[in-house]
Amino acid sequence: MISSRFAAIAQSQTRNSIAIEEKGRRSELFGINVFNESKMLQYLTKDALESLKSAMVSGSKIDRKIADQVAEAIKGWAITMGATHYTHWFQPLTGSTAEKHDAFFDLLPNGTALEKFGGGQLVQQEPDASSFPSGGIRNTFEARGYTAWDPSSPAFIYGTTLCIPTIFVSYTGEALDNKAPLLRALSAVDDAATAVAKYFDKNVSKVNATLGWEQEYFLIDKALAHSRPDIMMTGRTLVGETPAKGQQLDDHYFGVIPSRVLSFMSDLEKECTKLGIPVKTRHNEVAPNQFELAPVFEEANLAIDHNLLLMDVMDKIADKHHFMVLFHEKPFAGINGSGKHNNWSLATDTGVNLLSPGSTPMKNLQFLTFFINTIKAVDTYEELLRSSIASAGNDYRLGANEAPPAIFSIFVGTQLSSVLDELEGVSKGKLSPEEKTELKLNVVGKIPEILMDNTDRNRTSPFAFTGNKFEMRGVGAKTNCAKPMTILNTIVAKQLKDFKKEVDALIDKKSLKKDEAIFNVLREYIKTSKRIRFDGDGYSAEWESEAKRRKLSNNRNTPEALNVLTSKESLALFQSMKVMSDIEVRARQEVDLENYILHTQIEGRVYNELVYGYIMPAGIAYQNTLIKNVSGLKEIYGAAHKKFSEGQLTMIEEIAEHIVSIKKMVDAMADARKKANALKDTKKKAEAYCTNVKPYFSEIRLHSDKLEKLMDNQLWPLTKYRELLFIK
């Protein structure tokens, strides 16, 4: 028990950087393992290429004959690349990805062997759906589920397997995954945004939601990580005294990347480049042994697939370099946790970012239209957006060490706020020529100049405008981006749809000109969504009080945050936008609550193991050493020993007090878990785990960490924070 820590430290000291050979340009390596457009031109017939491109752009169906041609082409390419198997690569409600590999190999009736892969295998597969969480949509005895090809995300080769991105649905048609609702939400925002964009440019025929994620993570030496049962079982440290030095000197942030880590990053980037993941930025993050990776912006569906693939690649490359990647949102107490900032925008097929101002007042009016409608959407559905980032891990991160609070607000900066304030004063109805000139030249026309200097970022804002995009900062490092992106694109689609109705009504019924009607509707939105705008410190008690006055939600934990999913308004929203049915929404709420219960339950069990298997035995062993020392002093000095053993006696008492407290707390927690487990209702069980079980965690940790401070370093069994965080 004791030696494992020091054996791990010794092993970590033997590590050397692995040399990564980098030849040629990244651009030449990019996408070589992806069946992208250049491969399509090589392997597909003209008809198959046109049909596949149409499916990718507009979502049109591919008939079986064309599917057979595409399958044959992909198989031919994959085999030349060394692939032996294929899989439908999908996103069940576990939050990660899943795959079942089948060989291209088959036998004819006469026993002849051949490589086989047809349109049927490409378009649809039938994996077992019973063992994936479904929130009650499927029963254990109803195993059938279907994976269906998503042509908008290209197939790729990972190792020796051809991976085909797919959706995952039940036999009765309900979505059992995170991708299907996302695709529906992206279709909804495309339709709604395209209709509004046509006010400004009739040539726009499609609008894509774009996403640029920023993946934060910790890298810990594999031997050190394996020496900690809590890291292995939960992805975070459940106990651990804060070291004398943490992140307070800010010396790690943007510092020189350690050689072993740089080698890992180079290897990772090489693999990502082959897989078409456009990784661009790498750097040290704020906390020791914390790092960040960010790509070039992509269409949202593809960006999400790439992020999920990236996390899998990171695990494999880290293992090769004798690291473990920690994606948990708060793996270490007292220092920054890890997020996955989602930078979101809308882009037209004519090459325009709708959240970027232009060179003319009309282009700036277009920018304001999408900017203000996004603010209005977030204001209307702030509680729903908060629910999309709720998880057991993210509960530890939100509101701590620079992470945004649980209260949703939007930061736009003082200069843009002043623009909105001026627009709020626009006259109702028709505008005079003077007002139009004033607006277009002195207010709207100056937006590019304003944004040029609007570089300040409020790091505590959950939703911040950062120049030409909105940055959703509360997303946890482990979260599948599909969840927040489904909600965000759905609420923006609904808002843009409502906006167009209001503008068209003013044009048709009030005879207002287009820009007058737009200004009138935007003015009302600015007024009604004012409560969500906040440029100050999200951690302050004053803001919490002010947010309550503004009637903004403050759901501090996952069970609270998930309640809104099944509200009448939420169900109506998803149904009206054809993103999810009532059954699908309720299923996701059930799955997320169950996930919260299981994560908290596992942590409680690990606390039991740590306390009885590591912490208490170590404390008692050191206590025995002190008792032996006091007995020896007494034997030598008799009654006079007290002046020599006062310190030891005090420590014996303190150790005893902490051991008693730890045992008491862990036993009480176990009882609370039993009571929670007896509850049949999932919501009530999640609430019980949150309010009756989880509070014991911090108490157990408090006494364990104090005990660690008292202990002989040689006797403490668990690898310490200073070792986990500062051994590179």
XYZ file of C-alpha atoms in Angstrom:
728
model
C 0.000 0.000 0.000
C 2.684 2.477 1.024
C 5.274 1.426 -1.530
C 2.949 1.841 -4.533
C 3.138 5.635 -4.254
C 6.926 5.723 -4.181
C 7.209 3.043 -6.866
C 5.006 5.210 -9.096
C 7.134 8.295 -8.387
C 10.306 6.335 -9.179
C 8.784 5.036 -12.408
C 7.703 8.534 -13.453
C 11.289 9.746 -13.087
C 12.488 7.307 -15.757
C 10.311 8.761 -18.534
C 11.879 10.323 -21.597
C 10.289 12.183 -24.477
C 9.398 10.002 -27.448
C 10.845 11.406 -30.662
C 8.090 12.166 -33.177
C 9.125 12.256 -36.797
C 7.530 15.176 -38.624
C 8.152 15.296 -42.347
C 6.427 17.395 -44.961
C 3.761 20.012 -44.579
C 0.681 19.583 -42.447
C -1.473 20.540 -45.430
C -0.131 17.502 -47.336
C -0.968 15.190 -44.423
C -4.411 16.673 -43.754
C -7.294 14.247 -44.217
C -5.338 11.351 -45.728
C -7.433 8.941 -43.615
C -10.736 10.612 -44.528
C -13.044 9.832 -47.438
C -13.264 13.521 -48.272
C -14.081 15.369 -51.482
C -10.738 14.645 -53.138
C -11.221 10.890 -52.510
C -14.795 11.116 -53.781
C -13.561 12.611 -57.057
C -11.156 9.678 -57.418
C -13.469 6.823 -56.498
C -17.077 7.855 -57.269
C -18.990 8.026 -60.529
C -20.412 11.419 -61.506
C -23.977 10.388 -60.512
C -22.843 8.990 -57.162
C -20.771 12.095 -56.439
C -23.658 14.467 -57.201
C -26.098 12.401 -55.133
C -23.722 12.234 -52.164
C -22.960 15.973 -52.324
C -26.690 16.742 -52.430
C -27.232 14.562 -49.367
C -24.396 16.318 -47.548
C -25.690 19.823 -48.320
C -29.472 19.456 -48.242
C -30.061 16.172 -46.438
C -31.708 14.519 -49.459
C -31.997 10.734 -49.471
C -29.608 8.494 -51.383
C -31.281 5.651 -53.280
C -30.067 2.061 -52.890
C -28.362 1.874 -56.273
C -26.266 4.958 -55.516
C -25.624 3.702 -51.969
C -24.172 0.489 -53.434
C -21.857 2.532 -55.663
C -20.717 4.692 -52.741
C -20.172 1.621 -50.538
C -18.091 -0.096 -53.216
C -15.991 3.047 -53.663
C -15.442 3.538 -49.921
C -14.537 -0.147 -49.526
C -12.021 0.036 -52.353
C -10.384 3.108 -50.868
C -10.428 1.718 -47.313
C -8.785 -1.576 -48.306
C -5.996 0.253 -50.145
C -5.440 2.156 -46.870
C -5.065 -1.101 -44.924
C -8.565 -1.293 -43.413
C -9.837 -4.805 -42.606
C -13.060 -3.913 -40.750
C -15.846 -1.360 -40.814
C -18.064 0.053 -38.086
C -21.022 2.368 -37.658
C -19.616 5.021 -35.309
C -22.387 6.554 -33.199
C -23.087 8.639 -30.105
C -25.311 6.825 -27.581
C -26.608 8.674 -24.529
C -23.540 7.601 -22.551
C -21.926 10.878 -23.675
C -19.122 9.203 -25.625
C -19.007 7.119 -28.837
C -19.740 3.468 -29.578
C -18.746 1.042 -32.305
C -19.133 -2.615 -33.335
C -16.556 -3.853 -35.840
C -17.385 -6.192 -38.736
C -14.819 -7.557 -41.177
C -15.114 -6.881 -44.892
C -14.517 -10.632 -45.139
C -17.365 -12.917 -46.268
C -17.864 -16.362 -47.844
C -19.798 -17.334 -50.951
C -21.926 -20.533 -50.849
C -19.125 -22.399 -52.646
C -16.658 -21.442 -49.926
C -14.872 -18.720 -51.896
C -13.642 -15.880 -49.679
C -14.121 -12.233 -50.664
C -14.234 -8.714 -49.307
C -17.859 -7.607 -49.086
C -19.384 -4.232 -48.215
C -22.588 -3.073 -49.889
C -25.054 -0.217 -49.686
C -27.050 -2.055 -47.027
C -24.049 -2.233 -44.693
C -23.200 1.416 -45.386
C -26.655 2.897 -44.880
C -27.983 0.889 -41.935
C -26.872 -1.543 -39.224
C -28.688 -3.152 -36.322
C -26.631 -3.030 -33.090
C -28.025 -4.211 -29.756
C -29.817 -1.225 -28.169
C -30.726 -2.854 -24.860
C -27.516 -2.123 -22.967
C -27.301 1.569 -23.811
C -29.155 4.091 -21.647
C -32.479 4.971 -23.267
C -34.480 6.589 -20.476
C -37.238 4.016 -20.836
C -37.602 4.216 -24.640
C -36.294 0.640 -24.957
C -36.634 -2.232 -22.491
C -33.854 -4.766 -21.913
C -35.786 -7.422 -23.824
C -36.249 -5.023 -26.765
C -32.732 -5.189 -28.121
C -33.292 -3.822 -31.592
C -31.900 -0.426 -32.516
C -30.736 0.989 -35.816
C -27.713 3.018 -36.835
C -28.231 5.062 -39.995
C -25.507 6.729 -42.066
C -24.934 10.474 -41.705
C -23.493 11.477 -45.125
C -22.789 15.031 -43.910
C -19.898 13.734 -41.773
C -17.284 11.896 -43.874
C -16.173 8.331 -43.194
C -12.638 7.904 -41.890
C -10.113 5.187 -41.119
C -8.976 4.800 -37.543
C -6.338 2.107 -37.108
C -7.509 -0.662 -39.437
C -11.220 0.169 -39.192
C -13.402 2.184 -41.553
C -15.610 4.351 -39.311
C -18.949 5.543 -40.689
C -20.603 8.340 -38.629
C -24.239 7.461 -37.963
C -27.315 8.334 -35.972
C -28.791 5.763 -33.562
C -32.568 5.272 -33.348
C -34.979 2.807 -31.782
C -37.121 0.297 -33.650
C -40.033 2.713 -33.215
C -38.058 5.694 -34.545
C -37.088 7.642 -31.403
C -33.549 9.025 -31.230
C -31.341 7.017 -28.866
C -28.318 9.240 -29.407
C -27.037 12.810 -29.295
C -26.510 13.223 -33.039
C -30.070 12.826 -34.353
C -31.539 15.731 -32.293
C -28.477 17.819 -33.178
C -29.041 17.293 -36.912
C -32.688 18.288 -36.498
C -31.694 21.432 -34.562
C -29.135 22.358 -37.226
C -31.778 21.903 -39.910
C -34.178 24.125 -37.940
C -31.644 26.932 -37.509
C -30.693 26.643 -41.189
C -34.311 27.157 -42.274
C -34.998 29.993 -39.838
C -31.695 31.833 -40.344
C -31.838 31.519 -44.138
C -35.305 33.079 -44.189
C -34.068 36.049 -42.116
C -30.789 36.376 -44.028
C -32.808 36.828 -47.242
C -33.909 40.234 -45.891
C -30.341 41.321 -46.574
C -29.179 39.042 -49.418
C -31.572 37.147 -51.679
C -28.718 34.887 -52.808
C -28.438 33.136 -49.451
C -29.814 29.589 -49.737
C -28.252 27.920 -46.672
C -26.953 28.896 -43.232
C -24.623 26.635 -41.263
C -24.079 26.811 -37.526
C -20.329 26.820 -36.938
C -18.465 25.653 -33.866
C -14.949 26.070 -32.574
C -14.380 24.148 -29.329
C -11.471 24.658 -26.956
C -10.565 21.401 -25.242
C -8.932 21.761 -21.817
C -7.387 18.729 -20.115
C -4.828 17.557 -17.555
C -1.914 15.261 -18.371
C -0.703 13.106 -15.468
C 2.050 10.519 -15.601
C 0.374 7.137 -16.063
C 2.129 5.469 -13.113
C 1.132 8.306 -10.775
C -2.478 8.249 -11.995
C -2.661 4.457 -11.616
C -1.471 4.759 -8.014
C -4.643 6.708 -7.137
C -7.824 4.564 -6.907
C -9.977 7.698 -7.023
C -8.492 8.892 -10.327
C -8.877 5.426 -11.840
C -12.494 5.014 -10.722
C -13.881 8.568 -10.925
C -11.473 10.606 -13.050
C -10.780 13.006 -10.182
C -9.034 13.151 -6.805
C -11.536 12.751 -3.974
C -8.950 13.708 -1.340
C -5.649 15.568 -1.399
C -4.097 18.380 0.588
C -3.450 21.529 -1.441
C 0.302 21.893 -2.083
C 2.237 24.969 -0.972
C 2.518 25.999 -4.609
C -0.424 25.726 -6.953
C -1.298 28.130 -9.762
C -0.951 31.352 -7.745
C 2.232 32.475 -9.528
C 0.628 32.101 -12.985
C 3.941 30.643 -14.136
C 2.433 27.669 -15.968
C -0.057 29.634 -18.111
C 1.321 30.057 -21.661
C 4.703 28.927 -20.310
C 7.243 26.739 -22.064
C 5.575 23.414 -22.866
C 7.403 20.533 -21.071
C 9.342 18.312 -23.493
C 7.348 15.129 -22.761
C 4.094 17.015 -23.205
C 5.288 18.649 -26.418
C 6.171 15.216 -27.768
C 2.656 14.012 -26.884
C 1.113 17.091 -28.521
C 3.153 16.644 -31.721
C 2.130 12.990 -31.965
C -1.497 13.889 -31.269
C -1.549 16.648 -33.865
C -0.044 14.324 -36.455
C -2.805 11.743 -35.909
C -5.493 14.429 -35.824
C -4.239 15.916 -39.078
C -4.493 12.517 -40.795
C -8.076 12.220 -39.517
C -9.025 15.651 -40.849
C -9.341 17.272 -37.419
C -8.047 20.825 -38.050
C -6.112 21.294 -34.794
C -4.328 24.622 -34.695
C -3.597 25.914 -31.169
C -1.813 24.282 -28.228
C -0.628 25.813 -24.965
C -0.212 25.435 -21.214
C -3.368 26.348 -19.307
C -3.565 28.084 -15.912
C -3.326 25.092 -13.571
C -0.124 23.036 -13.330
C -0.137 20.075 -15.753
C -3.224 21.531 -17.471
C -3.222 22.158 -21.230
C -5.500 23.235 -24.061
C -6.017 22.300 -27.687
C -8.207 24.196 -30.161
C -9.048 23.692 -33.857
C -10.100 25.867 -36.781
C -13.866 26.523 -36.812
C -16.006 23.974 -38.666
C -19.632 23.228 -39.414
C -21.117 22.265 -36.040
C -22.009 18.617 -36.744
C -18.554 17.866 -38.124
C -16.878 19.830 -35.302
C -18.702 17.724 -32.711
C -17.748 14.456 -34.417
C -14.157 15.673 -34.497
C -14.170 16.568 -30.810
C -15.450 13.126 -29.810
C -12.899 11.456 -32.053
C -10.173 13.710 -30.645
C -10.859 12.627 -27.053
C -10.512 8.980 -28.064
C -7.285 9.691 -29.964
C -5.950 11.666 -26.977
C -6.452 8.673 -24.672
C -4.556 6.364 -27.026
C -1.690 8.771 -27.748
C -1.376 9.639 -24.041
C -1.037 5.956 -23.164
C 1.754 5.618 -25.739
C 3.593 8.510 -24.038
C 2.987 7.073 -20.528
C 0.427 9.741 -19.625
C -3.192 9.620 -18.573
C -5.526 12.338 -19.881
C -7.994 13.650 -17.313
C -11.108 15.142 -18.918
C -12.972 15.490 -15.611
C -14.224 19.037 -15.071
C -12.587 19.319 -11.634
C -9.910 16.668 -11.117
C -8.074 18.710 -8.454
C -9.489 20.924 -5.707
C -8.188 24.461 -5.276
C -7.052 25.016 -8.875
C -8.768 25.600 -12.200
C -11.008 22.914 -13.594
C -11.344 22.078 -17.281
C -13.975 23.389 -19.657
C -14.723 23.024 -23.337
C -15.603 26.526 -24.486
C -18.067 26.362 -27.391
C -17.511 29.252 -29.827
C -20.659 29.438 -31.939
C -21.707 31.463 -34.944
C -23.810 31.304 -38.110
C -22.348 31.375 -41.629
C -24.105 31.649 -44.988
C -23.311 29.661 -48.115
C -22.266 33.006 -49.627
C -19.333 33.161 -47.198
C -20.705 35.652 -44.650
C -20.428 35.286 -40.871
C -23.788 36.593 -39.671
C -22.304 37.603 -36.303
C -19.609 39.733 -37.889
C -20.265 43.379 -38.869
C -19.642 44.486 -42.430
C -18.545 47.476 -44.441
C -22.010 49.009 -44.943
C -24.865 50.018 -42.618
C -27.082 47.331 -44.204
C -24.510 44.622 -43.408
C -24.283 45.967 -39.882
C -28.064 45.849 -39.584
C -27.801 42.187 -40.571
C -25.209 41.694 -37.827
C -27.460 43.440 -35.257
C -30.414 41.298 -36.310
C -28.641 38.024 -35.563
C -26.767 39.451 -32.569
C -29.909 40.743 -30.823
C -31.997 37.692 -31.721
C -29.360 35.440 -30.132
C -29.446 37.559 -26.967
C -33.247 37.369 -26.958
C -33.168 33.578 -27.434
C -30.760 33.082 -24.541
C -32.817 35.399 -22.341
C -36.035 33.477 -23.062
C -34.479 30.050 -22.582
C -31.567 30.725 -20.193
C -32.656 27.994 -17.810
C -32.876 25.450 -20.621
C -29.405 26.404 -21.851
C -28.087 25.966 -18.298
C -29.536 22.436 -18.261
C -27.466 21.498 -21.322
C -24.194 21.780 -19.363
C -25.422 20.014 -16.224
C -23.431 16.993 -15.050
C -22.026 15.560 -11.831
C -18.514 16.628 -12.822
C -19.449 20.125 -13.967
C -21.200 20.788 -10.644
C -17.750 20.827 -9.013
C -16.375 23.274 -11.590
C -19.084 25.899 -12.126
C -18.498 28.988 -10.012
C -14.993 27.952 -8.944
C -11.542 29.186 -10.000
C -12.503 31.273 -13.031
C -15.282 28.969 -14.268
C -18.558 30.815 -14.874
C -21.347 30.663 -12.290
C -24.530 28.629 -12.590
C -26.451 31.846 -13.323
C -26.669 32.416 -17.089
C -25.879 35.914 -18.320
C -24.453 37.477 -21.484
C -21.385 39.699 -21.716
C -21.318 42.050 -24.731
C -18.962 44.779 -23.477
C -19.675 48.388 -22.594
C -19.374 49.721 -26.147
C -21.867 47.303 -27.676
C -24.124 47.844 -24.680
C -24.157 51.563 -25.489
C -25.124 50.738 -29.112
C -28.038 48.658 -27.833
C -29.046 51.466 -25.472
C -29.166 53.885 -28.403
C -31.220 51.468 -30.476
C -33.626 51.112 -27.564
C -34.558 54.738 -28.112
C -35.659 54.252 -31.730
C -39.112 55.702 -32.408
C -42.013 53.322 -32.679
C -43.424 52.949 -36.178
C -42.077 54.817 -39.187
C -38.709 56.529 -38.934
C -38.058 60.039 -40.163
C -35.283 60.522 -42.771
C -33.207 62.208 -40.063
C -33.620 59.246 -37.688
C -32.628 56.787 -40.408
C -29.522 58.788 -41.226
C -28.632 59.125 -37.550
C -29.084 55.394 -36.973
C -27.262 54.161 -40.033
C -24.331 56.535 -39.972
C -23.766 57.324 -36.319
C -24.916 54.138 -34.581
C -25.054 51.146 -36.917
C -22.307 52.398 -39.200
C -19.767 52.627 -36.403
C -20.082 49.024 -35.189
C -16.879 47.774 -36.901
C -14.860 50.500 -35.134
C -16.483 49.592 -31.817
C -15.710 45.893 -32.190
C -12.109 46.626 -33.110
C -11.496 47.806 -29.543
C -14.002 45.486 -27.874
C -11.408 42.873 -26.926
C -12.006 42.665 -23.190
C -13.345 39.260 -22.167
C -15.217 38.697 -18.961
C -13.831 35.327 -17.904
C -16.697 34.730 -15.482
C -19.412 35.189 -18.133
C -21.190 31.973 -19.136
C -22.083 33.392 -22.574
C -19.839 36.112 -23.984
C -19.725 37.907 -27.323
C -16.107 37.916 -28.464
C -16.016 39.876 -31.710
C -17.654 37.653 -34.340
C -19.077 34.788 -32.292
C -20.624 33.892 -28.962
C -18.524 31.864 -26.553
C -20.453 29.475 -24.316
C -17.987 29.025 -21.469
C -19.863 26.784 -19.048
C -19.570 23.580 -21.102
C -17.596 20.931 -19.219
C -14.436 19.339 -20.631
C -16.016 15.877 -20.824
C -19.361 16.983 -22.261
C -20.473 15.975 -25.737
C -20.882 19.376 -27.444
C -23.979 18.008 -29.188
C -26.015 18.623 -26.027
C -25.478 22.400 -25.652
C -25.374 22.878 -29.435
C -28.735 21.143 -29.863
C -30.332 23.479 -27.315
C -28.604 26.651 -28.543
C -29.457 26.096 -32.198
C -33.032 25.139 -31.325
C -33.706 28.274 -29.276
C -32.060 30.547 -31.868
C -34.113 28.884 -34.626
C -37.323 29.459 -32.661
C -36.384 33.074 -31.981
C -35.521 33.836 -35.622
C -38.779 32.248 -36.728
C -40.741 34.470 -34.340
C -38.711 37.508 -35.431
C -39.563 36.984 -39.105
C -43.261 36.689 -38.302
C -43.186 39.981 -36.406
C -41.203 41.820 -39.103
C -43.420 40.517 -41.911
C -46.524 41.546 -39.973
C -45.223 45.134 -39.617
C -44.369 45.264 -43.327
C -47.731 43.823 -44.435
C -50.107 45.348 -41.884
C -48.378 48.593 -40.862
C -46.853 49.360 -44.260
C -43.420 49.858 -42.742
C -40.335 49.550 -44.882
C -38.140 46.505 -44.261
C -35.403 48.267 -42.286
C -37.993 50.230 -40.261
C -39.809 47.016 -39.372
C -36.526 45.350 -38.391
C -35.528 48.309 -36.196
C -38.935 48.312 -34.487
C -38.814 44.606 -33.609
C -35.170 44.757 -32.512
C -35.944 47.695 -30.241
C -38.542 45.652 -28.381
C -36.162 42.702 -28.073
C -33.477 44.929 -26.594
C -35.955 46.099 -23.953
C -37.357 42.685 -23.089
C -33.990 40.892 -22.952
C -32.124 43.530 -20.957
C -32.047 41.398 -17.798
C -29.714 38.804 -19.334
C -26.971 41.336 -20.142
C -24.313 41.660 -17.456
C -20.737 42.879 -17.837
C -19.588 42.583 -14.212
C -18.113 39.969 -11.868
C -20.149 36.773 -11.962
C -18.736 35.642 -8.609
C -19.907 38.627 -6.581
C -22.645 38.318 -3.972
C -24.095 41.530 -5.394
C -24.599 39.862 -8.783
C -26.288 36.844 -7.217
C -28.694 39.182 -5.457
C -29.182 41.256 -8.614
C -29.748 38.146 -10.737
C -32.453 37.043 -8.323
C -34.093 40.460 -8.650
C -33.950 40.085 -12.443
C -35.611 36.666 -12.083
C -32.735 34.769 -13.669
C -32.470 31.120 -12.691
C -29.735 29.954 -10.327
C -29.786 26.167 -10.511
C -26.653 25.224 -8.574
C -26.712 21.482 -9.153
C -27.639 18.969 -11.817
C -30.954 17.678 -10.386
C -32.192 21.286 -10.113
C -30.935 22.209 -13.577
C -32.567 19.240 -15.308
C -36.085 19.996 -14.032
C -36.698 22.541 -16.799
C -36.375 19.918 -19.555
C -39.902 18.652 -19.014
C -41.583 22.002 -18.405
C -44.561 22.778 -20.638
C -42.556 25.506 -22.413
C -39.546 23.268 -23.102
C -41.623 20.392 -24.442
C -43.567 22.788 -26.667
C -40.320 24.299 -27.976
C -38.753 20.973 -28.972
C -41.979 19.743 -30.524
C -42.686 22.931 -32.486
C -39.148 22.973 -33.912
C -39.326 19.214 -34.671
C -36.110 18.601 -32.736
C -37.376 16.119 -30.125
C -40.675 14.527 -29.186
C -41.948 14.563 -25.600
C -40.803 10.948 -25.235
C -37.276 11.791 -26.412
C -36.976 14.791 -24.073
C -38.245 12.872 -21.046
C -35.893 10.003 -21.879
C -32.900 12.346 -21.897
C -33.894 13.826 -18.567
C -34.151 10.311 -17.133
C -30.753 9.308 -18.566
C -29.034 12.456 -17.271
C -30.495 12.015 -13.790
C -29.495 8.351 -13.732
C -26.012 9.327 -14.890
C -25.773 11.831 -12.018
C -26.909 9.181 -9.525
C -24.405 6.606 -10.743
C -21.452 9.010 -10.769
C -22.248 10.177 -7.236
C -22.828 6.612 -6.089
C -19.463 5.481 -7.485
C -17.683 8.371 -5.769
C -19.339 7.417 -2.477
C -18.153 3.840 -2.830
C -14.619 4.964 -3.648
C -14.630 7.115 -0.497
C -15.420 3.948 1.443
C -12.481 2.184 -0.176
C -10.084 5.081 0.402
C -11.066 5.544 4.033
C -11.012 1.905 5.116
C -8.263 0.689 2.795
C -5.808 3.603 2.809
C -6.461 6.626 5.003
C -7.458 5.112 8.346
C -4.810 2.344 8.298
C -2.115 4.941 7.499
C -3.344 7.230 10.276
C -3.421 4.391 12.789
C 0.065 3.218 11.733
C 1.516 6.685 12.303
C -0.425 7.005 15.543
C 1.158 3.727 16.711
C 4.604 5.102 15.853
C 3.919 8.185 17.985
C 2.550 6.064 20.841
C 5.672 3.905 20.734
C 7.804 7.066 20.838
C 5.903 8.434 23.849
C 6.157 5.074 25.632
C 9.902 5.045 25.023
C 10.306 8.568 26.400
C 8.264 7.608 29.451
C 10.428 4.556 29.991
C 13.560 6.715 29.900
C 12.387 9.856 31.719
C 9.497 8.626 33.827
C 7.063 11.373 34.854
C 9.352 14.007 33.309
C 8.655 12.632 29.826
C 5.672 14.960 29.329
C 7.803 18.017 28.589
C 9.487 16.013 25.788
C 6.357 14.302 24.434
C 3.809 17.128 24.533
C 3.888 17.542 20.737
C 3.525 13.831 20.085
C 0.617 13.539 22.526
C -1.174 16.443 20.838
C -0.658 14.831 17.432
C -1.941 11.471 18.730
C -5.128 13.204 19.855
C -5.528 15.141 16.603
C -5.030 11.994 14.516
C -7.574 10.184 16.685
C -10.107 12.999 16.263
C -9.731 12.970 12.474
C -9.971 9.170 12.293
C -13.123 9.205 14.421
C -14.652 11.967 12.268
C -13.745 10.283 8.983
C -15.185 6.941 10.080
C -18.315 8.586 11.398
C -18.844 10.514 8.167
C -18.150 7.624 5.801
C -20.508 5.336 7.735
C -23.236 7.991 7.776
C -22.721 8.499 4.034
C -23.112 4.771 3.413
C -26.425 4.836 5.299
C -27.566 7.856 3.266
C -26.687 5.970 0.072
C -28.775 2.988 1.151
C -31.766 5.233 1.798
C -31.313 6.978 -1.553
C -31.020 3.643 -3.367
C -34.336 2.524 -1.904
C -36.149 5.344 -3.740
C -37.861 4.279 -6.962
C -38.467 7.712 -8.483
C -35.354 8.808 -10.419
C -35.816 12.510 -9.693
C -36.204 11.912 -5.969
C -33.231 9.563 -5.944
C -31.018 12.131 -7.713
C -32.138 14.821 -5.259
C -31.404 12.485 -2.337
C -27.910 11.798 -3.629
C -27.358 15.515 -4.105
C -28.696 16.747 -0.751
C -28.176 13.747 1.554
C -25.131 11.862 0.220
C -22.866 14.343 -1.541
C -22.464 16.781 1.434
C -20.516 14.069 3.295
C -17.851 14.123 0.566
C -16.488 17.535 1.537
C -16.507 16.614 5.257
C -14.604 13.385 4.655
C -12.158 15.254 2.471
C -11.645 17.984 5.075
C -10.563 15.518 7.769
C -8.539 13.381 5.356
C -6.600 16.414 4.101
C -5.890 17.577 7.648
C -4.698 14.081 8.483
C -2.406 14.141 5.432
C -0.795 17.333 6.780
C -0.087 15.659 10.146
C 1.291 12.435 8.711
C 4.863 11.298 8.161
C 5.354 11.737 4.397
C 6.820 8.221 4.149
C 3.656 6.700 5.604
C 1.043 8.561 3.519
C -0.204 5.981 0.980
C -1.809 8.192 -1.682
C 0.252 10.045 -4.285
C 0.167 13.700 -3.276
C -0.952 16.758 -5.209
C 2.587 18.094 -5.456
C 3.601 14.869 -7.197
C 0.564 14.605 -9.466
C 0.732 18.250 -10.531
C 4.431 19.014 -10.697
C 6.035 15.845 -12.040
C 6.112 16.591 -15.753
